[in-house]
């Protein structure tokens, strides 16, 4: 029979809570079981006046609205509030009834500006500590990687950087100095914090930010997140990130895995100083050319000297370049009588000059260790690929991290913190939901066994009588 459903819906009130209309396996219902923001009001109380001004939005409501957007992939405030108007799950999650007016989307912008990025970092840290308390993160084996995030700017907003006194300078000299200093690169006029970067040589440069992410090995919990400009080198942020991870988890890192983008002497030195085992594929040395390569020169880090292939000493000269590179100069007298001069010193120089990183011994030890990698090291590095890169894919595909929502580094940091917090809450909710399902299965099994035991405990005559009665009642009568 063809059915019919009237769509008038004359009900004006509903009994009970909106929670009854939200399925138990809905992502917001699952996250609500593990989300605790009772501490947030005291955290932001110093930012509000206690006895003056109009009443503001409850801080927990604001954070729940933002988290709901990231959990559902609705990252823009306008669209989120439009969806919340008709979405019962979002209304229940933030504590608003059907008759209540939701906050304006501009209020979320003012809250982000008032609170600042560090308040949202604290929210993210709370999720990390909750995951550690739930035993789904340990902080001992950490996978670290960086990913580019496209800035929220158009190509029309790019301009070429130039100097104010370009007209007074000699044109040829200005162009040469400009190329050497990198000032000819394009910048974003609408978002100066975003810089031109690319993740591959085959792709064009784009205005972007770079997010450094640290992921725990156990269940893929995000332990640390930080945002830098797109052109910043990976090695510049690693020391601060290692210290931040240890401070958040309260556990010393035992093993850290990274890709070849972090294979710098400075990074290996930072890992050695903190007694962290490095699973990082060190870059191979360049093939030797016509000139004797630098690797033939032996660095004596203890005495800060370098010995050439013939045993002569090269001494340091000048200050450190970029904080870690030292120039070592040979004596012109030694080079003049050296039998290897034609292969070692160019015609325009009187003596050989080599450049060593002061952390070069750490790089050499890392290269030797890379040759001795065993099955455990290879397995950890394979886990690094799908563990941390999987987090980047999840964040960009499901939580809107493929592109910056707003402009400015602080806004980008807030987006990164909330995205990481949403991922951690998903991990925590999944564990709790699995435990509840397991307990429910155990209760069902126990009830089933009790029913069987009670049936076996009945007298045989009673059971047979019931069986005969059931059989007689189901047998059709003949007329």
CSV table of C-alpha atoms in Angstrom, one decimal:
chain,number,residue,atom,x,y,z
A,1,UNK,CA,0.0,0.0,0.0
A,2,UNK,CA,1.3,3.4,-0.9
A,3,UNK,CA,2.0,5.4,2.2
A,4,UNK,CA,1.3,9.1,2.9
A,5,UNK,CA,2.9,11.5,5.5
A,6,UNK,CA,1.4,14.8,6.4
A,7,UNK,CA,4.0,17.6,6.6
A,8,UNK,CA,2.0,20.1,8.6
A,9,UNK,CA,3.9,19.3,11.9
A,10,UNK,CA,1.6,21.1,14.3
A,11,UNK,CA,3.7,20.4,17.4
A,12,UNK,CA,4.8,23.6,19.2
A,13,UNK,CA,6.6,22.1,22.1
A,14,UNK,CA,8.6,18.9,22.6
A,15,UNK,CA,9.1,17.1,25.9
A,16,UNK,CA,12.5,16.2,27.1
A,17,UNK,CA,15.9,17.3,25.8
A,18,UNK,CA,17.3,17.8,22.3
A,19,UNK,CA,19.7,15.1,23.3
A,20,UNK,CA,17.0,12.6,22.6
A,21,UNK,CA,16.9,13.6,19.0
A,22,UNK,CA,20.7,13.3,18.5
A,23,UNK,CA,22.0,9.7,17.8
A,24,UNK,CA,24.5,8.3,20.2
A,25,UNK,CA,27.1,7.7,17.5
A,26,UNK,CA,26.9,11.3,16.2
A,27,UNK,CA,30.3,12.9,16.4
A,28,UNK,CA,29.1,15.8,18.6
A,29,UNK,CA,27.4,13.4,21.0
A,30,UNK,CA,30.6,11.3,21.2
A,31,UNK,CA,32.8,14.3,21.8
A,32,UNK,CA,30.5,15.8,24.4
A,33,UNK,CA,31.2,12.8,26.6
A,34,UNK,CA,34.9,13.6,26.8
A,35,UNK,CA,34.9,17.4,26.5
A,36,UNK,CA,35.4,19.3,29.8
A,37,UNK,CA,35.6,23.1,29.6
A,38,UNK,CA,34.6,23.9,33.2
A,39,UNK,CA,38.0,25.5,33.7
A,40,UNK,CA,37.7,27.9,30.8
A,41,UNK,CA,35.7,30.7,32.6
A,42,UNK,CA,38.5,31.2,35.1
A,43,UNK,CA,41.1,31.2,32.3
A,44,UNK,CA,39.6,34.1,30.5
A,45,UNK,CA,38.0,36.0,33.4
A,46,UNK,CA,40.8,38.6,33.4
A,47,UNK,CA,39.9,39.7,29.9
A,48,UNK,CA,36.4,40.8,30.9
A,49,UNK,CA,35.0,43.6,33.1
A,50,UNK,CA,33.2,42.3,36.2
A,51,UNK,CA,30.7,45.1,36.8
A,52,UNK,CA,30.3,47.0,33.6
A,53,UNK,CA,29.3,46.4,29.9
A,54,UNK,CA,26.7,44.2,28.3
A,55,UNK,CA,26.7,40.5,29.1
A,56,UNK,CA,29.0,38.6,26.8
A,57,UNK,CA,28.8,35.1,25.3
A,58,UNK,CA,29.6,32.3,27.6
A,59,UNK,CA,33.2,31.2,26.9
A,60,UNK,CA,32.3,27.6,26.8
A,61,UNK,CA,29.5,28.3,24.2
A,62,UNK,CA,32.0,30.1,22.0
A,63,UNK,CA,34.6,27.3,22.1
A,64,UNK,CA,31.9,24.7,21.6
A,65,UNK,CA,30.7,26.5,18.5
A,66,UNK,CA,34.2,26.7,17.1
A,67,UNK,CA,34.9,23.1,17.8
A,68,UNK,CA,31.6,22.0,16.3
A,69,UNK,CA,32.6,23.8,13.1
A,70,UNK,CA,35.9,22.1,12.9
A,71,UNK,CA,34.5,18.7,13.8
A,72,UNK,CA,31.8,18.9,11.1
A,73,UNK,CA,34.1,20.6,8.5
A,74,UNK,CA,32.2,23.9,8.7
A,75,UNK,CA,35.1,26.3,9.2
A,76,UNK,CA,33.6,29.6,8.2
A,77,UNK,CA,31.7,31.5,11.0
A,78,UNK,CA,28.8,32.7,8.8
A,79,UNK,CA,28.1,29.3,7.4
A,80,UNK,CA,28.5,27.7,10.8
A,81,UNK,CA,25.9,30.0,12.4
A,82,UNK,CA,23.5,29.4,9.5
A,83,UNK,CA,23.9,25.7,9.9
A,84,UNK,CA,23.4,26.0,13.7
A,85,UNK,CA,20.0,27.6,13.1
A,86,UNK,CA,18.6,24.4,11.7
A,87,UNK,CA,21.0,21.8,13.1
A,88,UNK,CA,19.6,20.2,16.3
A,89,UNK,CA,22.9,18.5,17.1
A,90,UNK,CA,24.9,21.8,17.1
A,91,UNK,CA,22.2,23.6,19.2
A,92,UNK,CA,22.3,20.8,21.7
A,93,UNK,CA,26.1,20.7,21.7
A,94,UNK,CA,26.4,24.4,22.6
A,95,UNK,CA,23.5,24.4,25.0
A,96,UNK,CA,20.9,26.4,23.1
A,97,UNK,CA,17.2,25.5,22.8
A,98,UNK,CA,15.0,25.8,19.7
A,99,UNK,CA,13.6,29.1,20.9
A,100,UNK,CA,16.9,30.8,21.8
A,101,UNK,CA,18.7,33.2,19.4
A,102,UNK,CA,22.2,32.1,18.6
A,103,UNK,CA,25.1,34.5,18.8
A,104,UNK,CA,26.1,36.6,15.8
A,105,UNK,CA,29.0,35.3,13.7
A,106,UNK,CA,31.0,38.5,14.3
A,107,UNK,CA,31.1,37.7,18.1
A,108,UNK,CA,33.4,34.7,17.4
A,109,UNK,CA,35.8,37.1,15.6
A,110,UNK,CA,35.9,39.5,18.5
A,111,UNK,CA,36.4,36.6,20.9
A,112,UNK,CA,39.4,35.3,19.0
A,113,UNK,CA,40.9,38.8,18.9
A,114,UNK,CA,40.3,39.3,22.6
A,115,UNK,CA,41.6,36.0,23.8
A,116,UNK,CA,44.7,35.7,21.5
A,117,UNK,CA,46.4,32.6,20.2
A,118,UNK,CA,47.9,31.4,23.5
A,119,UNK,CA,44.5,30.9,25.1
A,120,UNK,CA,43.6,28.5,22.3
A,121,UNK,CA,47.0,26.8,22.7
A,122,UNK,CA,45.9,26.1,26.3
A,123,UNK,CA,42.7,24.5,25.1
A,124,UNK,CA,44.8,22.3,22.8
A,125,UNK,CA,47.2,21.3,25.6
A,126,UNK,CA,44.2,20.2,27.8
A,127,UNK,CA,43.2,17.7,25.1
A,128,UNK,CA,46.7,16.4,25.0
A,129,UNK,CA,46.8,15.9,28.7
A,130,UNK,CA,43.4,14.2,28.6
A,131,UNK,CA,44.7,11.7,26.0
A,132,UNK,CA,47.7,11.0,28.1
A,133,UNK,CA,45.5,10.4,31.1
A,134,UNK,CA,43.4,8.0,29.0
A,135,UNK,CA,46.6,6.0,28.1
A,136,UNK,CA,46.2,6.6,24.3
A,137,UNK,CA,49.3,8.7,24.2
A,138,UNK,CA,52.7,8.3,25.9
A,139,UNK,CA,54.9,11.0,24.4
A,140,UNK,CA,57.9,8.7,24.2
A,141,UNK,CA,57.9,8.0,20.4
A,142,UNK,CA,57.1,11.1,18.5
A,143,UNK,CA,56.7,11.7,14.7
A,144,UNK,CA,57.5,15.2,13.6
A,145,UNK,CA,56.7,16.7,10.2
A,146,UNK,CA,55.8,20.0,8.5
A,147,UNK,CA,53.1,20.8,6.0
A,148,UNK,CA,52.4,23.9,3.9
A,149,UNK,CA,49.0,25.6,4.3
A,150,UNK,CA,47.8,27.9,1.5
A,151,UNK,CA,47.3,31.5,2.7
A,152,UNK,CA,43.9,33.2,2.3
A,153,UNK,CA,45.2,35.7,-0.4
A,154,UNK,CA,44.6,36.1,-4.1
A,155,UNK,CA,47.3,36.2,-6.7
A,156,UNK,CA,46.4,39.9,-7.3
A,157,UNK,CA,47.7,40.6,-3.8
A,158,UNK,CA,51.2,39.7,-4.6
A,159,UNK,CA,53.8,42.4,-5.2
A,160,UNK,CA,57.5,42.6,-5.8
A,161,UNK,CA,59.5,44.0,-2.9
A,162,UNK,CA,61.5,47.1,-3.7
A,163,UNK,CA,63.6,49.7,-1.9
A,164,UNK,CA,62.5,53.3,-1.4
A,165,UNK,CA,65.7,54.8,-2.7
A,166,UNK,CA,65.8,52.7,-5.9
A,167,UNK,CA,65.8,55.8,-8.1
A,168,UNK,CA,68.9,57.2,-6.4
A,169,UNK,CA,70.9,53.9,-6.7
A,170,UNK,CA,72.8,52.7,-9.7
A,171,UNK,CA,70.4,50.4,-11.6
A,172,UNK,CA,72.9,47.6,-12.3
A,173,UNK,CA,74.4,47.6,-8.8
A,174,UNK,CA,70.9,47.7,-7.3
A,175,UNK,CA,69.7,44.7,-9.3
A,176,UNK,CA,72.8,42.6,-8.4
A,177,UNK,CA,72.4,43.4,-4.6
A,178,UNK,CA,68.7,42.9,-4.8
A,179,UNK,CA,69.2,39.4,-6.2
A,180,UNK,CA,71.8,38.5,-3.7
A,181,UNK,CA,69.7,39.6,-0.7
A,182,UNK,CA,66.5,38.0,-1.9
A,183,UNK,CA,64.6,41.2,-2.0
A,184,UNK,CA,63.3,40.6,-5.4
A,185,UNK,CA,60.9,37.9,-4.1
A,186,UNK,CA,57.2,38.5,-4.1
A,187,UNK,CA,55.3,39.4,-0.9
A,188,UNK,CA,51.6,39.4,0.0
A,189,UNK,CA,50.3,42.9,0.5
A,190,UNK,CA,47.1,41.7,2.2
A,191,UNK,CA,48.8,39.1,4.5
A,192,UNK,CA,52.5,40.0,5.0
A,193,UNK,CA,53.0,37.0,7.4
A,194,UNK,CA,52.5,34.5,4.5
A,195,UNK,CA,55.6,34.0,2.4
A,196,UNK,CA,56.2,32.3,-0.9
A,197,UNK,CA,57.0,28.6,-0.6
A,198,UNK,CA,56.4,25.3,-2.4
A,199,UNK,CA,56.5,21.7,-1.4
A,200,UNK,CA,58.0,20.4,-4.6
A,201,UNK,CA,60.4,21.7,-7.3
A,202,UNK,CA,57.8,20.9,-9.9
A,203,UNK,CA,55.2,23.2,-8.3
A,204,UNK,CA,55.1,26.9,-8.4
A,205,UNK,CA,55.6,29.1,-5.4
A,206,UNK,CA,52.5,30.0,-3.5
A,207,UNK,CA,51.8,32.3,-0.5
A,208,UNK,CA,51.6,29.9,2.4
A,209,UNK,CA,52.2,29.1,6.1
A,210,UNK,CA,54.1,26.2,7.4
A,211,UNK,CA,52.7,24.0,10.2
A,212,UNK,CA,55.0,21.9,12.3
A,213,UNK,CA,53.2,18.9,13.8
A,214,UNK,CA,54.2,16.3,16.4
A,215,UNK,CA,52.2,13.1,16.6
A,216,UNK,CA,52.3,10.3,19.2
A,217,UNK,CA,53.0,6.8,17.9
A,218,UNK,CA,50.3,5.0,19.9
A,219,UNK,CA,47.0,6.3,18.5
A,220,UNK,CA,47.9,9.3,16.4
A,221,UNK,CA,47.3,12.0,19.1
A,222,UNK,CA,48.6,15.4,18.1
A,223,UNK,CA,51.1,16.4,20.8
A,224,UNK,CA,52.3,19.8,19.5
A,225,UNK,CA,51.5,22.2,16.8
A,226,UNK,CA,53.2,25.5,15.7
A,227,UNK,CA,52.8,27.7,12.7
A,228,UNK,CA,55.6,29.6,11.0
A,229,UNK,CA,56.0,31.5,7.7
A,230,UNK,CA,56.1,29.3,4.6
A,231,UNK,CA,59.8,29.9,3.7
A,232,UNK,CA,61.1,29.2,7.2
A,233,UNK,CA,63.4,26.2,7.3
A,234,UNK,CA,62.3,23.1,9.2
A,235,UNK,CA,65.5,23.0,11.3
A,236,UNK,CA,64.9,26.5,12.8
A,237,UNK,CA,61.9,25.4,14.9
A,238,UNK,CA,62.9,21.9,16.0
A,239,UNK,CA,64.6,22.8,19.3
A,240,UNK,CA,61.7,24.8,20.6
A,241,UNK,CA,59.2,22.1,19.5
A,242,UNK,CA,61.1,19.3,21.3
A,243,UNK,CA,61.1,21.3,24.5
A,244,UNK,CA,57.4,22.2,24.1
A,245,UNK,CA,56.5,18.5,23.6
A,246,UNK,CA,58.3,17.5,26.8
A,247,UNK,CA,56.8,20.3,28.8
A,248,UNK,CA,53.2,19.5,27.6
A,249,UNK,CA,53.4,15.7,28.2
A,250,UNK,CA,55.7,15.8,31.2
A,251,UNK,CA,57.6,12.8,29.7
A,252,UNK,CA,61.1,12.8,28.1
A,253,UNK,CA,61.1,11.9,24.4
A,254,UNK,CA,63.0,8.7,23.7
A,255,UNK,CA,62.7,8.5,19.9
A,256,UNK,CA,61.9,11.1,17.3
A,257,UNK,CA,61.3,10.4,13.6
A,258,UNK,CA,61.5,13.0,10.9
A,259,UNK,CA,61.9,13.1,7.1
A,260,UNK,CA,64.9,14.2,5.2
A,261,UNK,CA,63.7,17.8,5.4
A,262,UNK,CA,65.0,17.9,9.0
A,263,UNK,CA,68.4,16.2,8.2
A,264,UNK,CA,70.6,19.1,9.3
A,265,UNK,CA,73.5,19.1,11.6
A,266,UNK,CA,71.8,21.5,13.9
A,267,UNK,CA,68.8,19.1,14.3
A,268,UNK,CA,71.0,16.1,15.0
A,269,UNK,CA,72.9,18.2,17.6
A,270,UNK,CA,69.7,19.2,19.3
A,271,UNK,CA,68.5,15.6,19.4
A,272,UNK,CA,71.9,14.4,20.9
A,273,UNK,CA,71.9,17.1,23.5
A,274,UNK,CA,68.4,15.9,24.7
A,275,UNK,CA,69.5,12.2,24.5
A,276,UNK,CA,66.8,11.5,21.9
A,277,UNK,CA,67.2,8.6,19.4
A,278,UNK,CA,66.9,10.1,15.9
A,279,UNK,CA,65.2,8.2,13.1
A,280,UNK,CA,66.1,10.7,10.4
A,281,UNK,CA,67.5,9.7,7.0
A,282,UNK,CA,70.6,11.8,6.8
A,283,UNK,CA,71.3,13.4,3.4
A,284,UNK,CA,73.9,11.7,1.3
A,285,UNK,CA,77.1,13.5,0.5
A,286,UNK,CA,77.4,15.2,-2.9
A,287,UNK,CA,79.4,13.4,-5.5
A,288,UNK,CA,83.0,14.7,-5.8
A,289,UNK,CA,83.8,17.0,-8.6
A,290,UNK,CA,87.1,18.3,-10.0
A,291,UNK,CA,88.0,20.0,-6.8
A,292,UNK,CA,88.9,18.0,-3.6
A,293,UNK,CA,85.6,17.9,-1.7
A,294,UNK,CA,85.2,19.3,1.8
A,295,UNK,CA,84.6,15.8,3.2
A,296,UNK,CA,88.3,15.0,2.7
A,297,UNK,CA,89.1,17.7,5.3
A,298,UNK,CA,88.9,16.4,8.9
A,299,UNK,CA,87.3,18.7,11.5
A,300,UNK,CA,88.7,18.6,15.0
A,301,UNK,CA,85.8,19.9,17.0
A,302,UNK,CA,87.6,19.7,20.3
A,303,UNK,CA,90.4,22.1,19.3
A,304,UNK,CA,88.3,23.9,16.6
A,305,UNK,CA,90.8,23.1,13.8
A,306,UNK,CA,90.6,21.4,10.4
A,307,UNK,CA,93.3,19.2,8.8
A,308,UNK,CA,93.6,19.0,5.0
A,309,UNK,CA,94.4,15.7,3.1
A,310,UNK,CA,98.1,16.4,3.5
A,311,UNK,CA,97.9,17.0,7.2
A,312,UNK,CA,98.2,20.8,7.2
A,313,UNK,CA,96.1,22.8,9.6
A,314,UNK,CA,93.3,25.2,8.7
A,315,UNK,CA,92.4,27.7,11.4
A,316,UNK,CA,89.1,29.5,12.0
A,317,UNK,CA,88.7,33.1,10.8
A,318,UNK,CA,85.9,35.6,11.2
A,319,UNK,CA,82.6,35.3,13.1
A,320,UNK,CA,80.1,32.5,12.8
A,321,UNK,CA,77.8,32.9,9.8
A,322,UNK,CA,74.1,32.4,10.5
A,323,UNK,CA,75.0,31.3,14.0
A,324,UNK,CA,76.6,27.9,13.1
A,325,UNK,CA,78.9,28.1,10.0
A,326,UNK,CA,82.6,28.7,10.5
A,327,UNK,CA,85.1,29.5,7.8
A,328,UNK,CA,88.5,27.8,8.1
A,329,UNK,CA,91.5,29.3,6.2
A,330,UNK,CA,94.7,27.5,5.2
A,331,UNK,CA,98.0,29.2,5.2
A,332,UNK,CA,99.1,30.6,1.8
A,333,UNK,CA,102.6,29.3,2.5
A,334,UNK,CA,101.3,25.8,3.0
A,335,UNK,CA,99.2,25.9,-0.1
A,336,UNK,CA,101.9,27.3,-2.3
A,337,UNK,CA,104.1,24.3,-1.9
A,338,UNK,CA,101.3,21.7,-1.7
A,339,UNK,CA,101.4,19.0,-4.5
A,340,UNK,CA,97.6,19.0,-4.5
A,341,UNK,CA,97.3,22.7,-5.2
A,342,UNK,CA,96.0,22.3,-8.7
A,343,UNK,CA,93.1,20.1,-7.5
A,344,UNK,CA,92.4,22.0,-4.3
A,345,UNK,CA,92.8,25.8,-4.7
A,346,UNK,CA,91.3,27.8,-7.5
A,347,UNK,CA,93.4,30.1,-9.6
A,348,UNK,CA,91.7,33.2,-8.1
A,349,UNK,CA,92.8,32.3,-4.5
A,350,UNK,CA,96.0,32.0,-2.7
A,351,UNK,CA,94.8,29.4,-0.1
A,352,UNK,CA,92.0,26.9,0.4
A,353,UNK,CA,89.0,28.0,2.5
A,354,UNK,CA,86.4,25.4,3.7
A,355,UNK,CA,83.2,26.0,5.6
A,356,UNK,CA,82.1,23.7,8.4
A,357,UNK,CA,79.0,23.7,10.5
A,358,UNK,CA,80.0,23.7,14.2
A,359,UNK,CA,77.5,20.7,14.6
A,360,UNK,CA,79.2,18.7,11.8
A,361,UNK,CA,80.3,15.9,14.1
A,362,UNK,CA,76.7,15.2,14.9
A,363,UNK,CA,75.9,15.0,11.2
A,364,UNK,CA,78.7,12.5,10.6
A,365,UNK,CA,77.4,10.3,13.5
A,366,UNK,CA,73.9,10.4,12.0
A,367,UNK,CA,75.2,9.3,8.6
A,368,UNK,CA,77.0,6.4,10.1
A,369,UNK,CA,74.0,5.4,12.1
A,370,UNK,CA,71.8,5.6,9.0
A,371,UNK,CA,74.0,2.9,7.4
A,372,UNK,CA,73.3,0.6,10.5
A,373,UNK,CA,69.6,0.9,10.5
A,374,UNK,CA,67.9,-2.3,11.4
A,375,UNK,CA,64.4,-3.7,11.1
A,376,UNK,CA,63.1,-1.6,14.1
A,377,UNK,CA,64.4,1.7,12.6
A,378,UNK,CA,62.9,1.0,9.2
A,379,UNK,CA,59.5,0.1,10.8
A,380,UNK,CA,59.5,3.3,12.8
A,381,UNK,CA,60.2,5.4,9.7
A,382,UNK,CA,57.5,3.6,7.8
A,383,UNK,CA,55.1,4.4,10.6
A,384,UNK,CA,56.2,8.0,10.5
A,385,UNK,CA,55.0,8.3,6.9
A,386,UNK,CA,51.4,7.2,7.4
A,387,UNK,CA,51.1,8.4,11.0
A,388,UNK,CA,52.0,12.1,10.8
A,389,UNK,CA,51.3,12.5,7.1
A,390,UNK,CA,48.0,10.8,7.7
A,391,UNK,CA,47.2,13.5,10.3
A,392,UNK,CA,48.0,16.2,7.8
A,393,UNK,CA,45.7,14.5,5.2
A,394,UNK,CA,42.9,14.2,7.8
A,395,UNK,CA,43.2,17.8,8.9
A,396,UNK,CA,43.2,19.1,5.3
A,397,UNK,CA,40.5,16.8,4.0
A,398,UNK,CA,38.0,16.8,6.9
A,399,UNK,CA,38.7,19.8,9.0
A,400,UNK,CA,39.5,22.6,6.6
A,401,UNK,CA,43.2,23.0,7.1
A,402,UNK,CA,44.0,22.9,3.4
A,403,UNK,CA,43.7,26.7,3.3
A,404,UNK,CA,43.8,29.4,5.9
A,405,UNK,CA,40.4,30.8,6.9
A,406,UNK,CA,41.6,34.2,8.0
A,407,UNK,CA,44.7,36.3,7.5
A,408,UNK,CA,47.5,36.9,9.8
A,409,UNK,CA,49.8,34.5,11.7
A,410,UNK,CA,47.8,34.6,14.9
A,411,UNK,CA,44.6,33.7,13.2
A,412,UNK,CA,46.4,30.8,11.4
A,413,UNK,CA,47.8,29.6,14.8
A,414,UNK,CA,44.3,29.6,16.3
A,415,UNK,CA,43.0,27.6,13.3
A,416,UNK,CA,45.8,25.1,13.8
A,417,UNK,CA,45.2,24.7,17.5
A,418,UNK,CA,41.5,24.2,17.1
A,419,UNK,CA,42.0,21.7,14.3
A,420,UNK,CA,44.5,19.7,16.4
A,421,UNK,CA,42.1,19.9,19.5
A,422,UNK,CA,39.3,18.5,17.3
A,423,UNK,CA,41.4,15.6,16.1
A,424,UNK,CA,42.5,14.8,19.7
A,425,UNK,CA,38.9,14.9,20.9
A,426,UNK,CA,37.9,12.5,18.1
A,427,UNK,CA,40.6,10.1,19.3
A,428,UNK,CA,39.5,10.3,22.9
A,429,UNK,CA,35.8,9.9,22.0
A,430,UNK,CA,36.5,6.9,19.8
A,431,UNK,CA,38.3,5.1,22.7
A,432,UNK,CA,35.4,5.9,25.1
A,433,UNK,CA,32.8,4.8,22.6
A,434,UNK,CA,34.6,1.6,22.0
A,435,UNK,CA,34.8,1.0,25.8
A,436,UNK,CA,31.0,1.6,26.1
A,437,UNK,CA,30.3,-0.8,23.2
A,438,UNK,CA,32.5,-3.4,24.9
A,439,UNK,CA,30.7,-3.0,28.2
A,440,UNK,CA,27.3,-3.2,26.5
A,441,UNK,CA,28.4,-6.4,24.8
A,442,UNK,CA,29.5,-7.9,28.1
A,443,UNK,CA,26.2,-7.0,29.7
A,444,UNK,CA,24.3,-8.6,26.8
A,445,UNK,CA,26.4,-11.8,27.2
A,446,UNK,CA,25.8,-11.9,30.9
A,447,UNK,CA,22.0,-11.5,30.5
A,448,UNK,CA,22.1,-14.2,27.8
A,449,UNK,CA,23.9,-16.6,30.1
A,450,UNK,CA,21.5,-15.9,32.9
A,451,UNK,CA,18.5,-16.6,30.8
A,452,UNK,CA,20.1,-20.0,29.7
A,453,UNK,CA,21.0,-20.8,33.3
A,454,UNK,CA,17.4,-20.0,34.6
A,455,UNK,CA,15.9,-22.1,31.7
A,456,UNK,CA,18.1,-25.1,32.7
A,457,UNK,CA,17.2,-24.7,36.3
A,458,UNK,CA,13.4,-25.2,35.7
A,459,UNK,CA,11.9,-28.7,36.3
A,460,UNK,CA,11.9,-30.9,33.3
A,461,UNK,CA,8.1,-31.4,33.4
A,462,UNK,CA,7.5,-27.7,33.3
A,463,UNK,CA,9.8,-27.3,30.3
A,464,UNK,CA,8.1,-30.3,28.5
A,465,UNK,CA,4.7,-29.0,29.3
A,466,UNK,CA,5.5,-25.6,27.8
A,467,UNK,CA,6.9,-27.2,24.8
A,468,UNK,CA,3.8,-29.4,24.2
A,469,UNK,CA,1.5,-26.4,24.8
A,470,UNK,CA,3.5,-24.3,22.3
A,471,UNK,CA,3.4,-27.1,19.8
A,472,UNK,CA,-0.3,-27.7,20.1
A,473,UNK,CA,-1.0,-24.0,19.8
A,474,UNK,CA,1.0,-23.7,16.5
A,475,UNK,CA,-0.5,-26.9,14.9
A,476,UNK,CA,-3.3,-26.1,12.5
A,477,UNK,CA,-6.6,-27.8,13.1
A,478,UNK,CA,-8.3,-30.0,10.5
A,479,UNK,CA,-11.9,-29.7,9.7
